[in-house]
Coordinates of C-alpha atoms in Angstrom, one line a residue:
Chain F
M1 CA -79.9 2.9 64.0
R2 CA -76.7 2.6 61.8
A3 CA -73.6 2.5 63.1
V4 CA -71.2 5.2 63.1
P5 CA -68.2 4.5 60.5
G6 CA -65.0 4.0 61.8
A7 CA -64.1 7.3 59.7
A8 CA -65.6 9.2 62.4
Y9 CA -63.0 7.5 65.4
L10 CA -60.3 7.9 63.1
L11 CA -61.0 11.9 62.0
A12 CA -61.3 12.0 65.8
V13 CA -58.3 10.7 67.3
L14 CA -56.7 12.7 64.3
L15 CA -57.8 15.9 65.2
V16 CA -56.5 15.7 68.7
V17 CA -53.4 14.8 68.0
F18 CA -52.8 16.7 65.8
A19 CA -54.5 19.5 68.1
V20 CA -51.7 18.4 70.5
F21 CA -48.5 18.3 67.9
G22 CA -48.9 20.7 65.3
R23 CA -48.5 24.2 66.4
G24 CA -50.8 26.6 64.8
F25 CA -53.9 24.5 63.5
A26 CA -56.7 24.7 65.9
T27 CA -56.6 28.0 64.9
P28 CA -59.9 28.9 63.0
A29 CA -58.2 29.4 60.9
N30 CA -56.4 26.9 59.5
L31 CA -60.7 24.9 60.4
V32 CA -62.1 26.8 57.6
N33 CA -58.7 27.2 55.7
I34 CA -59.6 22.9 55.8
G35 CA -62.7 22.9 54.8
V36 CA -61.5 25.4 51.8
Q37 CA -59.3 23.1 51.4
S38 CA -61.7 20.1 51.0
S39 CA -64.7 21.3 49.1
V40 CA -62.7 20.6 46.0
L41 CA -62.3 17.0 46.9
L42 CA -65.8 16.6 48.7
L43 CA -67.4 17.9 44.7
L44 CA -65.4 14.4 44.0
A45 CA -66.8 12.1 46.8
L46 CA -70.5 12.7 45.9
P47 CA -70.7 10.9 42.7
M48 CA -67.9 8.9 43.6
T49 CA -70.2 7.7 46.4
L50 CA -72.9 7.1 44.8
I51 CA -71.3 5.1 41.1
I52 CA -69.1 2.9 43.7
M53 CA -72.4 2.3 45.4
A54 CA -74.0 0.9 42.1
E55 CA -71.0 -1.2 41.7
G56 CA -68.7 1.1 39.3
L57 CA -65.9 3.2 39.6
D58 CA -65.1 6.6 37.3
L59 CA -60.3 6.7 37.5
S60 CA -61.4 9.3 35.2
M61 CA -62.1 11.7 37.3
G62 CA -59.2 13.5 38.6
A63 CA -57.7 13.0 35.2
V64 CA -61.6 15.1 33.4
L65 CA -61.0 17.5 36.3
S66 CA -57.6 19.0 34.9
L67 CA -59.5 18.9 30.9
A68 CA -61.6 20.8 32.7
G69 CA -59.8 23.2 34.7
V70 CA -57.8 23.1 31.3
I71 CA -60.5 24.3 29.7
L72 CA -61.7 26.4 31.9
A73 CA -58.9 28.4 32.2
W74 CA -58.2 28.6 28.2
M75 CA -61.9 30.0 27.7
L76 CA -61.1 33.4 30.5
A77 CA -57.3 33.8 29.0
N78 CA -59.1 33.7 25.4
G79 CA -61.7 37.3 27.2
H80 CA -64.8 35.0 27.6
G81 CA -67.3 35.5 30.2
L82 CA -66.7 33.3 33.6
P83 CA -70.7 31.9 32.7
V84 CA -69.2 30.7 29.0
A85 CA -66.1 29.5 30.6
L86 CA -67.9 27.2 33.4
A87 CA -70.0 25.8 30.9
A88 CA -67.4 24.6 28.6
A89 CA -66.0 23.5 31.6
V90 CA -69.4 21.2 32.6
G91 CA -70.4 20.6 29.2
A92 CA -65.9 18.8 28.7
G93 CA -66.5 16.9 31.9
L94 CA -70.4 15.6 30.8
A95 CA -68.8 15.0 28.1
F96 CA -66.4 12.1 29.2
G97 CA -69.4 11.8 32.0
V98 CA -71.8 10.1 29.5
L99 CA -68.2 8.5 27.5
N100 CA -67.6 6.7 31.0
G101 CA -72.0 6.1 30.8
V102 CA -71.9 4.4 27.0
L103 CA -68.8 2.6 28.3
V104 CA -69.5 1.0 31.0
V105 CA -73.6 0.1 30.3
G106 CA -73.8 0.9 27.3
L107 CA -71.0 -1.8 26.1
A108 CA -70.8 -3.8 30.4
L109 CA -66.5 -2.8 30.0
P110 CA -65.1 -3.5 34.0
P111 CA -65.7 0.3 35.0
F112 CA -62.1 0.1 36.6
V113 CA -60.2 -0.7 32.9
A114 CA -62.9 1.5 30.9
T115 CA -62.5 4.9 33.6
L116 CA -58.1 4.2 33.3
G117 CA -58.8 4.5 29.3
T118 CA -60.6 7.5 29.5
L119 CA -58.5 8.5 32.4
G120 CA -55.5 8.1 29.3
I121 CA -57.5 9.9 27.1
A122 CA -58.4 12.9 28.9
Q123 CA -55.2 13.2 30.3
G124 CA -53.6 13.0 26.6
L125 CA -56.8 16.0 25.6
A126 CA -55.1 17.9 28.5
L127 CA -51.7 17.4 27.7
V128 CA -52.4 18.3 23.5
I129 CA -54.8 21.7 23.9
T130 CA -51.6 23.3 26.5
G131 CA -48.8 21.2 25.1
G132 CA -48.1 20.6 28.2
Q133 CA -47.8 24.1 30.1
S134 CA -49.9 25.8 32.5
V135 CA -52.6 28.2 31.7
V136 CA -52.6 31.5 32.4
G137 CA -53.7 35.2 32.8
I138 CA -56.9 34.2 33.4
G139 CA -58.0 37.5 34.9
D140 CA -59.6 38.6 38.0
A141 CA -63.3 37.5 37.4
L142 CA -62.6 34.1 38.4
P143 CA -60.8 35.0 41.7
A144 CA -62.5 37.3 43.0
L145 CA -65.2 35.0 42.9
Y146 CA -62.9 32.7 44.6
R147 CA -62.2 35.4 47.3
Q148 CA -65.6 36.0 48.2
E149 CA -66.9 36.0 51.8
L150 CA -70.8 35.3 52.7
A151 CA -71.6 35.2 56.3
G152 CA -68.1 34.9 56.9
V153 CA -67.6 31.7 55.0
P154 CA -65.5 31.4 52.1
F155 CA -67.1 31.5 48.3
P156 CA -66.1 27.4 47.8
I157 CA -67.0 26.4 51.1
W158 CA -71.2 27.5 50.1
V159 CA -70.7 25.6 46.6
A160 CA -69.4 22.2 48.8
A161 CA -72.5 22.7 51.1
A162 CA -74.6 23.5 48.4
A163 CA -72.7 20.0 46.1
F164 CA -74.4 17.6 49.5
V165 CA -77.8 19.5 49.9
A166 CA -78.3 18.9 46.7
F167 CA -76.7 15.2 47.2
R168 CA -79.0 14.4 49.9
F169 CA -81.3 15.9 48.1
T170 CA -81.3 13.0 45.0
A171 CA -80.3 10.4 47.1
G172 CA -83.2 10.9 49.8
K173 CA -85.9 12.1 47.5
T174 CA -85.4 11.0 43.9
R175 CA -86.0 7.9 41.6
L176 CA -82.7 8.4 41.1
G177 CA -81.0 7.6 45.0
A178 CA -84.2 5.1 45.6
Y179 CA -82.2 2.9 42.3
V180 CA -78.8 3.4 42.8
S181 CA -78.2 0.8 46.1
A182 CA -80.4 -1.1 43.8
I183 CA -78.3 -1.2 40.2
G184 CA -75.7 -2.6 41.6
G185 CA -77.3 -4.7 45.4
N186 CA -79.7 -5.9 42.7
R187 CA -80.4 -5.2 39.0
E188 CA -82.4 -8.2 38.1
A189 CA -85.5 -7.0 40.5
L190 CA -84.6 -3.2 39.2
M191 CA -85.2 -4.5 35.7
L192 CA -88.4 -7.0 36.6
A193 CA -90.4 -4.3 38.3
G194 CA -90.2 -2.0 34.4
V195 CA -87.7 0.6 35.8
R196 CA -85.1 1.4 33.1
A197 CA -81.9 0.4 35.1
N198 CA -79.9 1.3 32.4
V199 CA -81.2 4.8 32.2
Y200 CA -80.1 5.5 36.2
H201 CA -76.9 4.0 36.2
L202 CA -75.6 5.9 32.8
A203 CA -77.3 9.0 34.7
V204 CA -74.4 8.4 37.9
Y205 CA -72.0 8.8 35.5
A206 CA -73.1 11.4 33.9
L207 CA -73.1 13.2 36.3
G208 CA -70.0 12.3 37.2
G209 CA -68.5 13.6 34.9
A210 CA -70.5 17.2 35.4
M211 CA -69.0 17.5 38.4
A212 CA -65.9 16.5 37.7
G213 CA -66.6 19.6 35.4
L214 CA -68.1 22.0 38.3
A215 CA -65.1 20.8 41.0
A216 CA -62.5 22.7 38.4
L217 CA -64.1 26.2 39.0
L218 CA -63.2 25.8 42.4
L219 CA -59.2 24.7 41.0
T220 CA -58.5 27.4 38.6
G221 CA -60.1 29.9 41.3
R222 CA -57.2 28.1 43.4
I223 CA -53.8 28.0 41.6
N224 CA -55.4 30.7 39.5
A225 CA -54.6 29.0 36.0
G226 CA -54.8 26.2 34.3
H227 CA -53.1 22.8 34.5
P228 CA -52.8 19.4 32.8
T229 CA -51.9 17.2 35.6
A230 CA -53.1 19.6 38.1
A231 CA -55.6 16.7 39.6
I232 CA -54.2 14.0 39.0
G233 CA -54.3 11.0 41.1
M234 CA -57.0 13.1 42.9
E235 CA -60.3 10.9 41.9
F236 CA -58.0 8.2 44.6
D237 CA -57.7 10.6 47.4
A238 CA -62.3 10.7 46.7
I239 CA -62.2 6.7 46.5
A240 CA -60.2 6.6 50.2
A241 CA -62.4 9.0 51.4
V242 CA -65.4 6.9 50.2
I243 CA -64.2 3.7 51.2
V244 CA -63.0 6.0 54.2
G245 CA -66.0 7.2 55.1
G246 CA -68.3 4.0 54.8
T247 CA -69.0 3.0 51.8
S248 CA -68.4 -0.7 50.6
F249 CA -68.2 -2.1 47.2
E250 CA -70.8 -5.4 47.6
R251 CA -74.1 -4.7 47.9
G252 CA -74.4 -1.0 47.0
K253 CA -74.5 0.2 51.0
G254 CA -72.8 3.3 51.3
S255 CA -73.7 7.1 52.7
L256 CA -73.1 10.8 51.5
G257 CA -72.6 11.7 54.7
G258 CA -69.9 9.1 56.1
T259 CA -68.2 10.9 52.8
L260 CA -68.6 13.9 53.9
V261 CA -67.1 13.0 57.2
G262 CA -64.3 10.0 55.3
V263 CA -63.6 14.0 53.0
L264 CA -62.8 16.2 56.5
T265 CA -61.0 12.4 57.5
V266 CA -58.4 13.3 54.5
G267 CA -58.5 17.0 54.5
V268 CA -57.7 17.2 58.1
L269 CA -55.2 14.0 57.8
K270 CA -53.4 16.3 54.7
N271 CA -53.5 19.7 56.6
G272 CA -52.0 18.8 59.4
L273 CA -49.0 16.8 58.3
N274 CA -48.2 19.9 56.4
V275 CA -48.8 21.8 59.8
L276 CA -45.9 18.8 60.8
A277 CA -44.3 19.6 57.9
I278 CA -44.2 16.2 57.3
D279 CA -43.0 16.2 53.2
S280 CA -46.1 16.4 50.5
S281 CA -44.9 13.5 48.5
L282 CA -45.2 11.6 52.2
Q283 CA -49.2 13.2 53.1
V284 CA -50.3 10.9 49.0
A285 CA -48.4 7.9 50.2
S286 CA -50.7 8.9 53.8
I287 CA -54.0 8.3 52.0
G288 CA -53.1 5.2 51.5
V289 CA -52.7 3.6 54.9
L290 CA -55.4 5.7 55.7
V291 CA -57.5 3.5 53.8
V292 CA -56.1 0.1 55.1
V293 CA -56.2 1.7 58.5
A294 CA -60.3 2.6 58.4
L295 CA -61.0 -1.0 56.6
V296 CA -59.2 -3.1 59.4
I297 CA -61.1 -0.6 62.2
D298 CA -64.6 -1.7 60.4
S299 CA -63.6 -4.5 60.1
T300 CA -62.9 -4.8 63.4
L301 CA -65.7 -3.2 64.6
Q302 CA -67.9 -6.7 62.8
A303 CA -66.1 -9.0 64.3
V304 CA -67.1 -7.3 67.6
A305 CA -70.8 -6.8 66.3
A306 CA -71.6 -9.6 65.5
R307 CA -69.7 -11.6 68.5
T308 CA -71.6 -9.7 70.5
R309 CA -74.9 -10.4 68.7
A310 CA -73.9 -14.4 68.9
K311 CA -73.4 -14.2 72.2
A312 CA -77.0 -12.0 72.7
V313 CA -78.7 -15.2 70.6
A314 CA -76.4 -17.3 73.0
A315 CA -77.9 -15.9 75.8
Chain R
V1 CA -53.3 -20.2 18.6
K2 CA -55.9 -18.7 16.1
A3 CA -56.3 -15.7 18.5
I4 CA -52.5 -15.6 18.7
A5 CA -52.1 -15.6 14.9
Y6 CA -54.8 -12.3 14.2
R7 CA -52.8 -10.9 16.8
L8 CA -49.4 -11.4 15.4
A9 CA -51.3 -10.8 11.4
A10 CA -52.1 -7.3 12.7
V11 CA -48.9 -6.8 14.3
A12 CA -47.1 -7.6 10.6
L13 CA -49.5 -5.1 9.3
I14 CA -48.8 -2.4 11.7
G15 CA -45.1 -3.2 10.6
V16 CA -45.8 -3.3 7.1
A17 CA -47.5 0.7 7.2
L18 CA -44.4 2.2 9.1
T19 CA -42.4 0.4 7.1
L20 CA -44.1 2.1 3.9
A21 CA -44.6 5.2 5.7
T22 CA -41.3 5.7 6.8
D23 CA -37.8 5.7 5.4
V24 CA -36.4 4.1 9.0
F25 CA -38.8 1.8 10.5
F26 CA -37.2 -1.0 8.7
T27 CA -33.8 -0.2 10.0
T28 CA -32.0 -3.5 11.7
A29 CA -31.2 -0.5 14.3
N30 CA -34.4 0.3 15.2
L31 CA -36.3 -3.3 15.3
L32 CA -33.8 -4.4 17.5
N33 CA -34.8 -0.4 19.3
V34 CA -38.4 -1.8 18.9
L35 CA -37.6 -5.4 20.5
R36 CA -35.5 -3.8 23.3
Q37 CA -38.6 -1.9 24.5
A38 CA -41.1 -4.7 24.1
S39 CA -39.0 -6.6 26.7
L40 CA -39.7 -3.7 29.2
T41 CA -42.9 -3.6 28.8
F42 CA -43.1 -7.8 28.2
L43 CA -41.1 -8.6 31.6
I44 CA -43.1 -5.5 33.8
A45 CA -46.7 -6.4 31.9
S46 CA -45.7 -10.8 32.4
G47 CA -46.8 -10.5 36.3
L48 CA -49.4 -8.7 35.0
T49 CA -50.7 -10.9 33.3
L50 CA -50.9 -13.7 36.0
T51 CA -52.6 -11.4 38.1
I52 CA -55.5 -10.6 35.8
L53 CA -55.9 -14.6 34.9
T54 CA -56.3 -14.8 38.1
A55 CA -59.5 -12.3 37.6
G56 CA -57.4 -10.1 39.9
L57 CA -55.1 -6.9 38.8
D58 CA -52.2 -4.8 39.8
L59 CA -52.1 -1.6 38.4
S60 CA -48.6 -0.8 41.3
V61 CA -46.9 -2.3 38.6
G62 CA -45.7 1.4 36.8
A63 CA -45.3 2.8 40.3
N64 CA -43.2 -0.6 41.9
V65 CA -40.1 -0.3 39.4
G66 CA -40.1 3.5 39.6
L67 CA -39.7 2.9 43.8
S68 CA -37.3 -0.2 42.8
A69 CA -35.2 1.3 40.6
C70 CA -34.4 4.2 42.6
L71 CA -33.7 2.5 45.8
A72 CA -32.1 -0.6 43.2
A73 CA -29.8 2.9 42.0
T74 CA -29.3 4.5 45.7
V75 CA -27.6 1.3 47.3
M76 CA -25.4 0.7 44.8
K77 CA -24.9 3.9 43.9
S78 CA -23.6 3.9 48.1
T79 CA -22.5 0.6 48.1
G80 CA -21.0 0.1 44.6
S81 CA -22.3 -3.5 44.6
I82 CA -23.6 -4.2 42.0
A83 CA -25.2 -7.5 43.4
L84 CA -26.9 -5.5 46.7
G85 CA -28.5 -3.3 43.7
V86 CA -30.1 -6.3 42.1
G87 CA -30.9 -7.3 45.0
A88 CA -32.2 -5.0 46.7
G89 CA -34.9 -3.7 43.3
L90 CA -35.6 -7.4 43.2
G91 CA -36.4 -7.7 47.1
F92 CA -38.9 -4.7 47.7
G93 CA -40.3 -5.7 44.1
A94 CA -41.5 -8.8 45.8
F95 CA -41.8 -7.2 49.1
V96 CA -44.9 -4.7 47.4
G97 CA -46.5 -7.7 45.6
V98 CA -46.7 -9.4 49.3
V99 CA -48.7 -6.4 50.4
N100 CA -51.5 -6.5 48.0
G101 CA -51.5 -9.8 48.1
L102 CA -52.8 -9.7 51.8
M103 CA -54.8 -6.7 51.1
V104 CA -56.9 -8.7 48.1
T105 CA -56.5 -12.5 50.7
A106 CA -56.6 -11.0 53.6
L107 CA -58.2 -7.2 53.8
R108 CA -60.3 -9.3 51.0
L109 CA -60.3 -5.8 49.2
P110 CA -61.4 -5.6 45.4
P111 CA -57.3 -5.9 43.2
F112 CA -58.1 -3.3 41.6
I113 CA -59.0 -0.4 44.9
A114 CA -55.9 -2.4 46.5
T115 CA -53.2 -1.8 43.6
Y116 CA -54.7 1.7 42.9
G117 CA -54.2 2.8 46.8
M118 CA -50.9 1.2 46.6
L119 CA -50.1 2.8 42.7
W120 CA -50.7 6.5 45.0
T121 CA -48.2 5.0 47.8
L122 CA -45.7 4.5 46.3
N123 CA -45.6 7.1 44.1
G124 CA -46.1 9.4 47.4
V125 CA -42.7 7.6 48.7
T126 CA -40.7 7.7 45.7
Y127 CA -41.1 11.0 45.2
W128 CA -39.8 11.3 49.4
F129 CA -37.5 8.9 49.3
M130 CA -36.1 11.1 45.7
G131 CA -36.4 14.4 46.2
G132 CA -36.6 15.5 43.0
S133 CA -32.7 15.1 42.7
T134 CA -31.3 12.5 40.4
I135 CA -29.3 8.7 40.9
Y136 CA -26.1 8.7 37.5
G137 CA -23.5 7.1 36.1
F138 CA -23.9 2.6 36.9
S139 CA -20.7 0.6 36.6
P140 CA -20.8 -0.8 32.5
G141 CA -20.4 -4.0 34.6
F142 CA -24.6 -3.5 35.3
R143 CA -25.1 -2.0 32.5
Q144 CA -24.6 -4.8 29.9
L145 CA -28.1 -6.2 31.4
G146 CA -29.8 -2.8 29.7
S147 CA -27.9 -1.6 26.7
G148 CA -25.2 -4.4 26.2
Y149 CA -25.4 -6.8 22.9
W150 CA -24.4 -10.0 22.4
L151 CA -24.0 -12.0 18.9
G152 CA -25.8 -8.6 17.8
V153 CA -28.8 -8.9 19.9
P154 CA -28.7 -6.6 23.1
V155 CA -29.3 -8.4 25.9
P156 CA -33.3 -8.0 27.3
I157 CA -34.4 -9.3 24.2
Y158 CA -32.8 -13.1 25.8
V159 CA -34.0 -11.9 29.5
M160 CA -37.3 -10.9 27.8
T161 CA -36.7 -14.6 26.3
A162 CA -36.1 -16.3 29.1
F163 CA -38.8 -15.7 31.8
L164 CA -40.8 -15.7 28.4
V165 CA -39.9 -19.6 28.1
A166 CA -40.3 -20.2 31.9
G167 CA -43.4 -18.4 31.7
G168 CA -45.1 -20.1 29.2
I169 CA -44.0 -23.6 31.1
F170 CA -43.9 -22.2 34.3
T171 CA -48.2 -21.6 33.4
R172 CA -49.1 -24.2 31.4
Y173 CA -47.1 -27.9 32.9
T174 CA -47.5 -27.1 36.2
T175 CA -50.0 -27.4 39.0
F176 CA -49.8 -24.5 39.2
G177 CA -50.1 -23.0 36.0
H178 CA -53.2 -24.8 35.8
E179 CA -54.1 -23.4 39.9
V180 CA -53.7 -20.1 38.0
Y181 CA -56.4 -20.7 35.0
A182 CA -59.1 -22.2 37.3
I183 CA -59.6 -19.6 40.0
G184 CA -60.0 -17.2 37.3
A185 CA -62.2 -19.4 35.7
N186 CA -64.0 -19.9 39.0
R187 CA -62.9 -19.8 41.7
E188 CA -65.8 -21.1 43.9
A189 CA -65.2 -23.6 42.2
A190 CA -61.5 -23.7 42.2
R191 CA -61.8 -24.2 45.6
L192 CA -64.2 -26.8 46.2
S193 CA -61.6 -28.7 44.8
G194 CA -58.8 -28.2 46.7
V195 CA -57.3 -25.7 45.2
P196 CA -55.1 -23.6 47.5
V197 CA -56.9 -20.0 46.7
R198 CA -54.8 -17.5 48.8
A199 CA -51.6 -18.9 48.8
R200 CA -52.0 -18.8 44.8
L201 CA -53.4 -15.5 44.8
N202 CA -50.3 -14.4 47.1
L203 CA -47.8 -16.6 45.6
V204 CA -49.6 -14.5 42.1
Y205 CA -49.0 -11.3 43.3
I206 CA -45.7 -11.6 44.4
L207 CA -44.5 -13.1 41.5
S208 CA -46.1 -9.6 39.6
G209 CA -44.0 -7.3 42.1
A210 CA -41.0 -9.6 41.5
M211 CA -41.1 -9.3 37.9
A212 CA -41.7 -4.9 38.6
G213 CA -38.5 -5.1 40.3
L214 CA -37.0 -7.4 37.7
A215 CA -38.1 -4.7 34.6
A216 CA -36.8 -2.1 37.3
I217 CA -33.7 -2.9 36.9
V218 CA -33.2 -3.7 33.3
Y219 CA -34.8 -0.3 32.9
L220 CA -32.0 1.4 35.1
A221 CA -29.3 -0.7 33.3
R222 CA -30.7 0.9 30.1
L223 CA -31.7 4.1 31.5
N224 CA -28.2 4.5 33.5
S225 CA -30.1 7.3 35.7
A226 CA -32.9 6.9 37.8
E227 CA -35.5 9.8 38.7
A228 CA -39.1 9.7 40.7
D229 CA -40.9 9.6 37.9
I230 CA -39.2 6.9 36.0
G231 CA -42.5 4.5 36.4
E232 CA -44.8 7.2 36.0
A233 CA -46.2 6.2 32.5
L234 CA -45.8 2.4 32.5
T235 CA -49.0 1.2 34.0
L236 CA -50.9 2.4 30.7
P237 CA -49.4 0.4 28.4
A238 CA -48.4 -3.2 30.2
I239 CA -52.6 -3.0 30.8
A240 CA -52.8 -2.7 27.1
A241 CA -50.3 -4.5 26.3
V242 CA -51.6 -7.5 28.4
L243 CA -55.2 -7.5 26.8
V244 CA -54.0 -6.7 23.4
G245 CA -52.8 -9.6 24.0
G246 CA -56.0 -11.6 24.7
T247 CA -56.0 -12.0 28.3
S248 CA -59.5 -11.5 29.4
L249 CA -60.1 -9.6 32.3
F250 CA -62.6 -11.7 33.8
G251 CA -60.3 -13.7 34.4
G252 CA -58.5 -17.9 33.1
A253 CA -57.8 -17.0 29.6
G254 CA -55.1 -15.9 27.9
S255 CA -51.2 -16.5 27.8
L256 CA -47.6 -14.9 28.3
S257 CA -47.2 -15.4 25.1
G258 CA -50.1 -13.2 23.7
T259 CA -48.9 -11.0 26.5
L260 CA -45.1 -10.9 24.3
V261 CA -47.1 -10.4 20.6
G262 CA -49.5 -7.4 22.2
A263 CA -46.3 -5.5 24.0
L264 CA -45.1 -5.2 20.3
T265 CA -48.5 -3.9 19.4
L266 CA -47.8 -1.5 21.8
T267 CA -44.0 -0.6 21.1
L268 CA -45.1 -0.4 17.4
V269 CA -47.5 1.9 18.1
V270 CA -45.2 4.5 20.3
N271 CA -42.4 4.3 17.5
G272 CA -44.1 4.5 14.7
M273 CA -45.8 7.6 16.3
N274 CA -42.1 8.8 17.6
L275 CA -40.9 7.6 13.8
L276 CA -44.1 9.3 12.6
A277 CA -42.6 13.0 14.6
V278 CA -46.2 12.5 16.4
D279 CA -46.0 14.5 19.9
A280 CA -45.6 12.9 22.4
N281 CA -48.2 14.3 24.9
W282 CA -50.6 12.4 22.0
Q283 CA -49.5 9.0 24.2
P284 CA -51.8 9.2 27.1
L285 CA -54.9 9.5 24.4
V286 CA -54.1 6.3 22.8
T287 CA -52.4 4.6 25.1
G288 CA -56.1 4.7 26.5
A289 CA -58.2 3.9 23.5
I290 CA -56.3 1.0 23.0
V291 CA -57.2 -0.4 26.6
I292 CA -60.7 0.6 25.8
A293 CA -60.9 -0.4 22.8
A294 CA -59.5 -4.0 23.3
V295 CA -61.4 -5.1 26.8
W296 CA -64.2 -3.4 24.7
I297 CA -63.7 -6.8 22.0
D298 CA -62.7 -9.0 25.3
V299 CA -66.0 -8.8 26.5
M300 CA -67.9 -9.1 23.1
T301 CA -65.4 -11.9 22.6
R302 CA -66.8 -13.6 25.9
H303 CA -70.6 -12.4 24.7
R304 CA -70.4 -14.9 22.1
A305 CA -68.7 -17.7 23.3
E306 CA -71.4 -17.7 26.2
A307 CA -74.0 -17.3 23.4
R308 CA -72.8 -20.0 21.8
V309 CA -73.0 -22.5 25.0

């Protein structure tokens, strides 16, 4: 039986507080809205979970997402079809994911600094391509798709749900999933067992880049334009969601379900503060506080559990 | 020492290239300008160097400069007192360091996560606090600190030199300095030989925060205005300066003088791009590539050293 992540308690408390104090928070329309707002973040947080479980980190995701969004918008604005434009965006994301993988796995660079470097490169490319301006006039195809609903559920939520199912499958039923935690926790054993750990390790980073490219579909659909700094810093929201969801930087422990709870916690916090008319800059700051609170709750729960176990043994 | 000589040679090489490529580079005015820019980068990077020496990291230095500068500007404007403003900037910078230290030592968060969270938290608070406004126009006396000259040399260069000398003595000849290197080289061994690891780490992060606060003051005096985005582009170059200066991300090896050489290199690259009229949008790309190259060299040097043993 897995322990409930501290985030689940946090999420419950936040929901109650905002429902009581925020007028218009607990309406069906707003709850759907939270789902839509959280969908981009979930697309980043799912691969980030696997990367962190493999004792890595990808700080470049926000910048790569921004770059992919710029490419997607530029292709659409220049008359290319949506499938081609999306392929280019995902391809650019994948290329950065592979670059991250080569730096971290091939050259053995520490992931946080290697991906900080690729963050700069992706951000610089997005700025150079656009001259720092927004790419507008992307036509109707993407906005129309973004507004689609199926069974009353908006398109972004379907995409996010499909991604979640696909990741659960990958983590539960494939070799990649089976090896991810061992890459971080016990690489030596993996290699001795004849597993090409490097290939799987690189694949995890490549997947992260490709998902950042895919997320450009939702981001660009939402803002109806490409902007070179649209998603700067979003990797921190993703990392926060993963940590809040109970995935640990040590020993490859973590879960995608926890990350889903973490993403919803971040989404509810931002939306609730918005409903309470709290400045959007402070919403950014609140995520940092959220991480610390979640970690304190988790370590308290662990201490309590350890004490209970010790008592049980003594008795 | 040999490593630093190589790095100085690289600096000289860039200098020669720029002298040949542009008319303006090798003029007293531009060289002093380069040194003044480099001294600001050095101030931010010096505290960061200490955290990296302990095998840690402080990604919040740039954002810390931003909020400390905005706070110092606000206090100075509303009270009219330079001392109170400077105190507010330094004090807040150090306070950020206290929180970073506690996250690393008490909550046992990996330093890069704790300080990355601090980066975004500070950014958010800065934008909220400033609300899109600009604070500008400080007293001439205060501005001397950033844009003044003494004996024909910009004041920030004196500030930098003072901290380079003091920091060099501090890291090389005091017990504290030896303990910083020892923690970075082997934390467990340092703890077993009686180094109060947590207390030293707390102090290192406080120093890093305080140096960011000091850099904020000098930066403010130089720009004569404060905006919410003032610290945004400072983190990556500062990290690049430390790594280019030869301080190892794995801890225990490196020096403040190396960081100065790194700061000079980074400033020369940016200055050269400006003189050659390269679009400023290229700067994050170039800095990012420099960071990757520097870490790569660091990793290879380490592997070669291990192979020799």
